[in-house]
Short mmCIF file of C-alpha atoms in Angstrom, two decimals:
data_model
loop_
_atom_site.label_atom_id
_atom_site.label_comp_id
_atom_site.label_asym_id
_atom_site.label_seq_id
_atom_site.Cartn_x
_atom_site.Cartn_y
_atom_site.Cartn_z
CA UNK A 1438 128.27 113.44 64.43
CA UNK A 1439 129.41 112.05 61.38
CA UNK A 1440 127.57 109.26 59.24
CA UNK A 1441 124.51 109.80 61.77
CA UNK A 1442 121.64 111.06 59.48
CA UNK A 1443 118.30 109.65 61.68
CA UNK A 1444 117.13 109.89 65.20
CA UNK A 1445 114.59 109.09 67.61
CA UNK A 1446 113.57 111.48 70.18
CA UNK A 1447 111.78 109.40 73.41
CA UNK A 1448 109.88 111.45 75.62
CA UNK A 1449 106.58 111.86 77.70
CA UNK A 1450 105.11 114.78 76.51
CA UNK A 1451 102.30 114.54 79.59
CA UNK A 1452 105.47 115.18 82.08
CA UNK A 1453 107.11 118.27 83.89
CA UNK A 1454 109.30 120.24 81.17
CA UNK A 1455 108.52 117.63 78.60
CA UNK A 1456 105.73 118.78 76.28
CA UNK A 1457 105.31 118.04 72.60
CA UNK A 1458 105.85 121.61 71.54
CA UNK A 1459 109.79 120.95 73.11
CA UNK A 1460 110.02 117.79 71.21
CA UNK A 1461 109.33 118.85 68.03
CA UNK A 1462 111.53 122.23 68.21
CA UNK A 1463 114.11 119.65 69.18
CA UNK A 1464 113.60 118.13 66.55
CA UNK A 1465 113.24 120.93 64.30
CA UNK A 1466 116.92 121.65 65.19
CA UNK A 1467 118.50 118.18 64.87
CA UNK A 1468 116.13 118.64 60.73
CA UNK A 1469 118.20 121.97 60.52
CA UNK A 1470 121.59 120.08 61.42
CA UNK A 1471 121.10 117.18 58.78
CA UNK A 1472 119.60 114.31 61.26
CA UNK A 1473 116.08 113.69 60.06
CA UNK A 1474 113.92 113.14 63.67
CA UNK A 1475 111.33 110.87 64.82
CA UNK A 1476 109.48 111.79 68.02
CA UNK A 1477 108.01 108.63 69.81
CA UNK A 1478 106.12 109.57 72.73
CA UNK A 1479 105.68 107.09 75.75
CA UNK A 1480 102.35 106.26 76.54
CA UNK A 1481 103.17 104.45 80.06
CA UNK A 1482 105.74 103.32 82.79
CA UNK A 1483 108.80 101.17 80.90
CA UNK A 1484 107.32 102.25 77.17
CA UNK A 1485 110.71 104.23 77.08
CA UNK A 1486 112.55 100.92 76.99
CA UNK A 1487 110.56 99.07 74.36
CA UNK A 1488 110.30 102.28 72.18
CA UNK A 1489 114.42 102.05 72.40
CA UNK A 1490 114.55 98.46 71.58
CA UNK A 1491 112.30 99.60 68.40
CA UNK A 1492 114.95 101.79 67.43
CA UNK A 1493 117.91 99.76 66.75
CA UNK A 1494 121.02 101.22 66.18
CA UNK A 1495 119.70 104.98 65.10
CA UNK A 1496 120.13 107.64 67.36
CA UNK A 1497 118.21 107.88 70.29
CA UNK A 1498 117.64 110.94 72.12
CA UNK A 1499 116.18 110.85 75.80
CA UNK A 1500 114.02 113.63 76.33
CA UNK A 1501 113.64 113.69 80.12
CA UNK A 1502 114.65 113.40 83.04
CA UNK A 1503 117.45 110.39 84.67
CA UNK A 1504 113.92 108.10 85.05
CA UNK A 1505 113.54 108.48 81.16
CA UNK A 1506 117.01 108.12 80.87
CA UNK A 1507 117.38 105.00 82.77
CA UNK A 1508 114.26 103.06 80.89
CA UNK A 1509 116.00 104.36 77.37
CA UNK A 1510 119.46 102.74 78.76
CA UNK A 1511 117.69 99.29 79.15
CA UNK A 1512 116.35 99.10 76.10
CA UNK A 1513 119.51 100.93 73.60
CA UNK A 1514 120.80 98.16 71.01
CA UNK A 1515 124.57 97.89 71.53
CA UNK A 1516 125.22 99.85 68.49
CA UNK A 1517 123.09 102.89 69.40
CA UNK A 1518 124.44 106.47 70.72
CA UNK A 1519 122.64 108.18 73.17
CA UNK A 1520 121.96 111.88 72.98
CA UNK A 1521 120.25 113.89 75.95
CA UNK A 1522 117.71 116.45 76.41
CA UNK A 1523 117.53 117.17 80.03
CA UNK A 1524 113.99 117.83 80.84
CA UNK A 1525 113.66 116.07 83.85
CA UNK A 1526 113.94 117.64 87.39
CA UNK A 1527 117.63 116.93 88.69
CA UNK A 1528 119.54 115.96 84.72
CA UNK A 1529 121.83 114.32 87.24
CA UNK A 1530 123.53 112.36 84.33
CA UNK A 1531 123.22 116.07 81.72
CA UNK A 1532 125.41 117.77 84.54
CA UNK A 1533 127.33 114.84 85.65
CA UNK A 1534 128.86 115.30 81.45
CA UNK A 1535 128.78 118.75 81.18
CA UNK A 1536 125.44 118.32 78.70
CA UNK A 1537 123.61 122.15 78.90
CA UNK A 1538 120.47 122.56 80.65
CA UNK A 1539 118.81 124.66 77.64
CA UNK A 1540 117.10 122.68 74.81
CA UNK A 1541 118.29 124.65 71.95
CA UNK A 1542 122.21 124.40 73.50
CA UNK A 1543 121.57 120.67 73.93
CA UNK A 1544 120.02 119.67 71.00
CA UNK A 1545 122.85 121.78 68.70
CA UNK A 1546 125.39 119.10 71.61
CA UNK A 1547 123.80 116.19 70.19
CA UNK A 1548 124.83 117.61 66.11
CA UNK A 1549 128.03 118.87 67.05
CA UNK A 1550 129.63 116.92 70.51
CA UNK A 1551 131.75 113.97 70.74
CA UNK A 1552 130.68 110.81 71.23
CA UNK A 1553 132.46 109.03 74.53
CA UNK A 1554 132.16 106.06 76.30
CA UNK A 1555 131.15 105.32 79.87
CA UNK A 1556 130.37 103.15 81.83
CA UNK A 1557 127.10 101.29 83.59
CA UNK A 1558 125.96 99.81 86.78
CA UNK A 1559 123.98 97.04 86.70
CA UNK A 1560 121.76 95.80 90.15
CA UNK A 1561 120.86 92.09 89.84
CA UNK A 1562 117.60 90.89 92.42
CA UNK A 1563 117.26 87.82 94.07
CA UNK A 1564 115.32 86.09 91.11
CA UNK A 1565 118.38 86.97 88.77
CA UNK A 1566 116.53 89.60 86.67
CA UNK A 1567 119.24 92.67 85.77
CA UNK A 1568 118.76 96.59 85.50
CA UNK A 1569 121.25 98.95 84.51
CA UNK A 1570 121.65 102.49 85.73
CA UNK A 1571 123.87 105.64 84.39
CA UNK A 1572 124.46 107.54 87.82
CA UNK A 1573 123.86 106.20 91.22
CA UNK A 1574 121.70 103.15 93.23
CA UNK A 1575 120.06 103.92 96.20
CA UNK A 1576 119.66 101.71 99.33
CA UNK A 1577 117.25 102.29 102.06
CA UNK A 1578 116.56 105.65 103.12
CA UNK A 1579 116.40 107.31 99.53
CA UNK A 1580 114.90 105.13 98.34
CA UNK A 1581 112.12 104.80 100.62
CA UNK A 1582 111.53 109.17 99.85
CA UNK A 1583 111.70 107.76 95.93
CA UNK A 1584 108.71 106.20 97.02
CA UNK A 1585 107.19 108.61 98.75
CA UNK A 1586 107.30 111.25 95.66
CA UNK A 1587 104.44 110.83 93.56
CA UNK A 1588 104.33 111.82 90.44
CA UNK A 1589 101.88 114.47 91.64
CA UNK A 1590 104.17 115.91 93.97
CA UNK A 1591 107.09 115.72 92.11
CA UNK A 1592 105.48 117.92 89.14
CA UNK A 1593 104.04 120.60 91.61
CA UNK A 1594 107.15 120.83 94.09
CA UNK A 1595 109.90 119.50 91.68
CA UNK A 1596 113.15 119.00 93.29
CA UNK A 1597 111.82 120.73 96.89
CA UNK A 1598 109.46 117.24 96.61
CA UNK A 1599 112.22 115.16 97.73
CA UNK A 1600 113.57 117.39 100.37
CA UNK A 1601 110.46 117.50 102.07
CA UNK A 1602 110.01 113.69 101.65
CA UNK A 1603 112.94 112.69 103.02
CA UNK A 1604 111.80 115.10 106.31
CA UNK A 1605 108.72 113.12 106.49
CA UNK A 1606 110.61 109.76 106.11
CA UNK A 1607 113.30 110.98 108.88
CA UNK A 1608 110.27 111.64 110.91
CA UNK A 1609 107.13 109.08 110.54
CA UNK A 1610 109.01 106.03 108.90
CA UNK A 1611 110.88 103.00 110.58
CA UNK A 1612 114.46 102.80 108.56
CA UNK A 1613 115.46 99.33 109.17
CA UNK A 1614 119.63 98.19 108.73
CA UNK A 1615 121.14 95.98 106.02
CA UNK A 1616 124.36 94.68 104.88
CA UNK A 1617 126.89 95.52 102.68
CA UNK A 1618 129.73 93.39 101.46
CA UNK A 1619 132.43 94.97 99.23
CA UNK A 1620 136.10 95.45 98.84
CA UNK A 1621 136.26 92.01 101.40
CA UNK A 1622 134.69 93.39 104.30
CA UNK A 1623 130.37 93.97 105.83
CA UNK A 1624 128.83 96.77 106.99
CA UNK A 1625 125.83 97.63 108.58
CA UNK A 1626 124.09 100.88 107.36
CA UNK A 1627 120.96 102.52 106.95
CA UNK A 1628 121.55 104.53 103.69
CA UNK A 1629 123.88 103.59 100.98
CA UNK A 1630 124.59 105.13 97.38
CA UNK A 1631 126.27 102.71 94.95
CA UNK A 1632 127.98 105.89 92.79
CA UNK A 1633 128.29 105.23 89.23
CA UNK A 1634 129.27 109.10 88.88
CA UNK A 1635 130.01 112.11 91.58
CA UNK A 1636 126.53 114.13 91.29
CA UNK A 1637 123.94 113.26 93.74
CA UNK A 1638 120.18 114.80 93.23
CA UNK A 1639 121.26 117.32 90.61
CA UNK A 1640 124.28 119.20 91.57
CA UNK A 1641 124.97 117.66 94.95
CA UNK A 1642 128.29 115.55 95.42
CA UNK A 1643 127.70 112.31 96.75
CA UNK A 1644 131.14 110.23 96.17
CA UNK A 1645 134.34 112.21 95.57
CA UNK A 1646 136.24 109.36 93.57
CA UNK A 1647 133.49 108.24 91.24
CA UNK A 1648 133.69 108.53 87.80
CA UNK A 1649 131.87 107.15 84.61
CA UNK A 1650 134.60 105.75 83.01
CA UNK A 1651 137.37 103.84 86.16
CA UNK A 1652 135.31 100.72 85.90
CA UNK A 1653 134.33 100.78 89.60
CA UNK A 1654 131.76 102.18 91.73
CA UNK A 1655 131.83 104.04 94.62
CA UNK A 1656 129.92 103.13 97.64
CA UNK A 1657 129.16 106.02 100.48
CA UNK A 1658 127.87 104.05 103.80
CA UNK A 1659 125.27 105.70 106.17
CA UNK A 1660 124.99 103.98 109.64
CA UNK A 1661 122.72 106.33 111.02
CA UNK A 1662 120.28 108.66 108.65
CA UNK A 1663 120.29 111.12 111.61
CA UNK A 1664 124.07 111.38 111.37
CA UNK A 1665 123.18 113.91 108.04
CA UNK A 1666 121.94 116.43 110.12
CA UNK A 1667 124.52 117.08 111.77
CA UNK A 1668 125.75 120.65 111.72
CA UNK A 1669 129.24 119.86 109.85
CA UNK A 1670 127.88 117.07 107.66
CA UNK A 1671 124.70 119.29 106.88
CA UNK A 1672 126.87 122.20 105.75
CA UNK A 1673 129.16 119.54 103.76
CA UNK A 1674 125.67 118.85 101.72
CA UNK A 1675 124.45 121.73 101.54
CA UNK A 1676 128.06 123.28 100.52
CA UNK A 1677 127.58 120.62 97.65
CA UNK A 1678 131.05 119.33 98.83
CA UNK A 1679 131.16 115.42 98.66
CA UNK A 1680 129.63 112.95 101.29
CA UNK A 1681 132.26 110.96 100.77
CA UNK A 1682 134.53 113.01 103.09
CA UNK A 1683 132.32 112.64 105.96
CA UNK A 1684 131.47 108.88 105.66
CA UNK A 1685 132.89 105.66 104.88
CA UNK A 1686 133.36 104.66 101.12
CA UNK A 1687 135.49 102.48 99.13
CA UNK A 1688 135.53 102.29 95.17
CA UNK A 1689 135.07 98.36 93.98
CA UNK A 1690 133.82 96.79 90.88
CA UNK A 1691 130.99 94.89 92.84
CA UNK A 1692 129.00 95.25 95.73
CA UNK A 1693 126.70 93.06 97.00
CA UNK A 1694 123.49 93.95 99.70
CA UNK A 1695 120.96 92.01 101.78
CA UNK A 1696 118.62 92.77 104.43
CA UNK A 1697 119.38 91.85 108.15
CA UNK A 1698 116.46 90.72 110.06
CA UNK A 1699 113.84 89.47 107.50
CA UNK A 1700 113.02 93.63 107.15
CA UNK A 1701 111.91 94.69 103.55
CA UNK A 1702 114.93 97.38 102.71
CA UNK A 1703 113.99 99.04 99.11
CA UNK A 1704 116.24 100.02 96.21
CA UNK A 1705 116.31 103.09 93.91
CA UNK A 1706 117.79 102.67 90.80
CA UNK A 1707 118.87 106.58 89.03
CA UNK A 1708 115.56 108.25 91.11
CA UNK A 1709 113.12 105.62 90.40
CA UNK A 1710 112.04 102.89 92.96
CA UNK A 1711 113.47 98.78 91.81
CA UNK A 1712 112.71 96.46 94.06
CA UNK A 1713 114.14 95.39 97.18
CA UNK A 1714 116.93 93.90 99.24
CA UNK A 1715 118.53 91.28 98.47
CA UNK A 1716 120.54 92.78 95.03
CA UNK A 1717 124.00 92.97 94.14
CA UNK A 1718 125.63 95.76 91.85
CA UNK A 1719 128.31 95.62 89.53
CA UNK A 1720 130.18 97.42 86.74
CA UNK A 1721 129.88 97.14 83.10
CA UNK A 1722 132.65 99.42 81.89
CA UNK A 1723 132.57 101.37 78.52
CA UNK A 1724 129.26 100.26 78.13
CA UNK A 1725 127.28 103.16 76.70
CA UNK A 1726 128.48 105.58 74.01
CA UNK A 1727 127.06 109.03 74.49
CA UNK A 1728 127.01 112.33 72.81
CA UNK A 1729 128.03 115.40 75.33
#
């Protein structure tokens, strides 16, 4: 981490494994290494993204989870790095680059790993307003569990939150169809996951040929949410064995979605609720340098 002598580490200290004793001993190890550290703590939803915009093109460390991650992304000046401190409950983006899951090991990763390239998705709403994301976009049926995990929940139960969510939305909740247009043809499904990278909810595989850095994204079509219960797809989940061999996916550089039927179909954008159908999603290749 040559010529890189000052840092800013963003976190929540109010949330899950974040606390303000982890900061600073974070940053008490980046002081050891030579990288004098800042700790900015958000205060409220999206202060993540303004607190990176603040930071120009220092160092900034998320110190989180992929939902801290994601509002650091969308605010990081072009000329920043990113360094990660995976706090949060799935670090689907710390695993998906090999970053380790123990502060001390990460933090001496940010002083002493190479700094890479790779690229972003970007989702686009119907009134033109863009949103990047590091790993994966969710269409309809995860994202309507993203909404059902409070923060509440999701700090007592932790990743068992969403399984049991996505029960309850299998169960109780109508999941309505939409469209898909990519790589020249539509599809109908009920579930989709636009696949910026292969990890799914932590250490699940969701798309077999994703990867951060091919410039494309691979989308994994679900027709019929009950179709993942059954017994040879289940064990292909739960095997942590891609989804991608079980159902229809092609790898483009754009996708585009829209409701069918005036129904309101949500999106999740890296585990945290954006918005709803209509959207498109493209590439943005090389876009973020990271440390791993």
């Amino acid at each position: 981490m040559r010529g890189m002598r000052e840092a800013v580490i963003i976190g929540n200290p109010a949330s899950g494994r974040v606390s303000m004793r982890r900061l600073k001993l974070c940053a008490e190890i980046l002081e050891r290494g030579g990288v004098r550290a800042e700790i900015w703590p958000t205060e409220r939803p999206e202060h993540a993204t303004e607190l990176a915009t603040l930071a120009g093109a220092r160092l900034v460390v998320a110190a989180g989870g992929d939902g801290t991650i994601n509002e650091v992304i969308n605010g990081l000046h072009r000329d920043a790095r990113l360094g990660i401190l995976p706090l949060g409950t799935a670090n689907v983006l710390a695993r998906e680059l090999g970053i380790p899951l123990s502060l001390e090991r990460a933090c001496h990763r940010i002083l002493e790993g190479e700094t890479v390239r790779i690229d972003l998705g970007v989702a686009r709403n119907a009134s033109g307003v863009e949103r990047r994301f590091a790993c994966m976009a969710g269409i309809g049926f995860d994202a309507s569990v993203v909404l059902e995990v409070t923060p509440g929940i999701k700090r007592r139960l932790r990743r068992t939150a969403f399984a049991l969510m996505a029960f309850k939305v299998f169960l109780t909740s109508e999941i309505p169809p939409f469209e898909v247009s990519c790589g020249g043809e539509r599809r109908r499904a009920r579930f989709a996951i636009v696949a910026n990278g292969r990890n799914y909810g932590g250490d699940f595989w969701s798309a077999e040929r994703a990867s951060l850095t091919n410039g494309r994204l691979e989308v994994v079509l679900v027709e019929r949410v009950r179709r993942l219960l059954r017994p040879d797809i289940l064990a292909t989940i739960l095997s942590k064995r891609p989804l991608s061999r079980r159902m229809p996916a092609v790898s483009v550089p754009r996708v585009e979605a829209a409701p069918l039927g005036g129904a309101s179909v949500p999106v999740q954008l890296d585990g945290e609720a954006w918005g709803h159908l209509p959207m498109s999603f493209r590439v943005e290749p090389s876009a973020l340098p990271v440390l791993r």
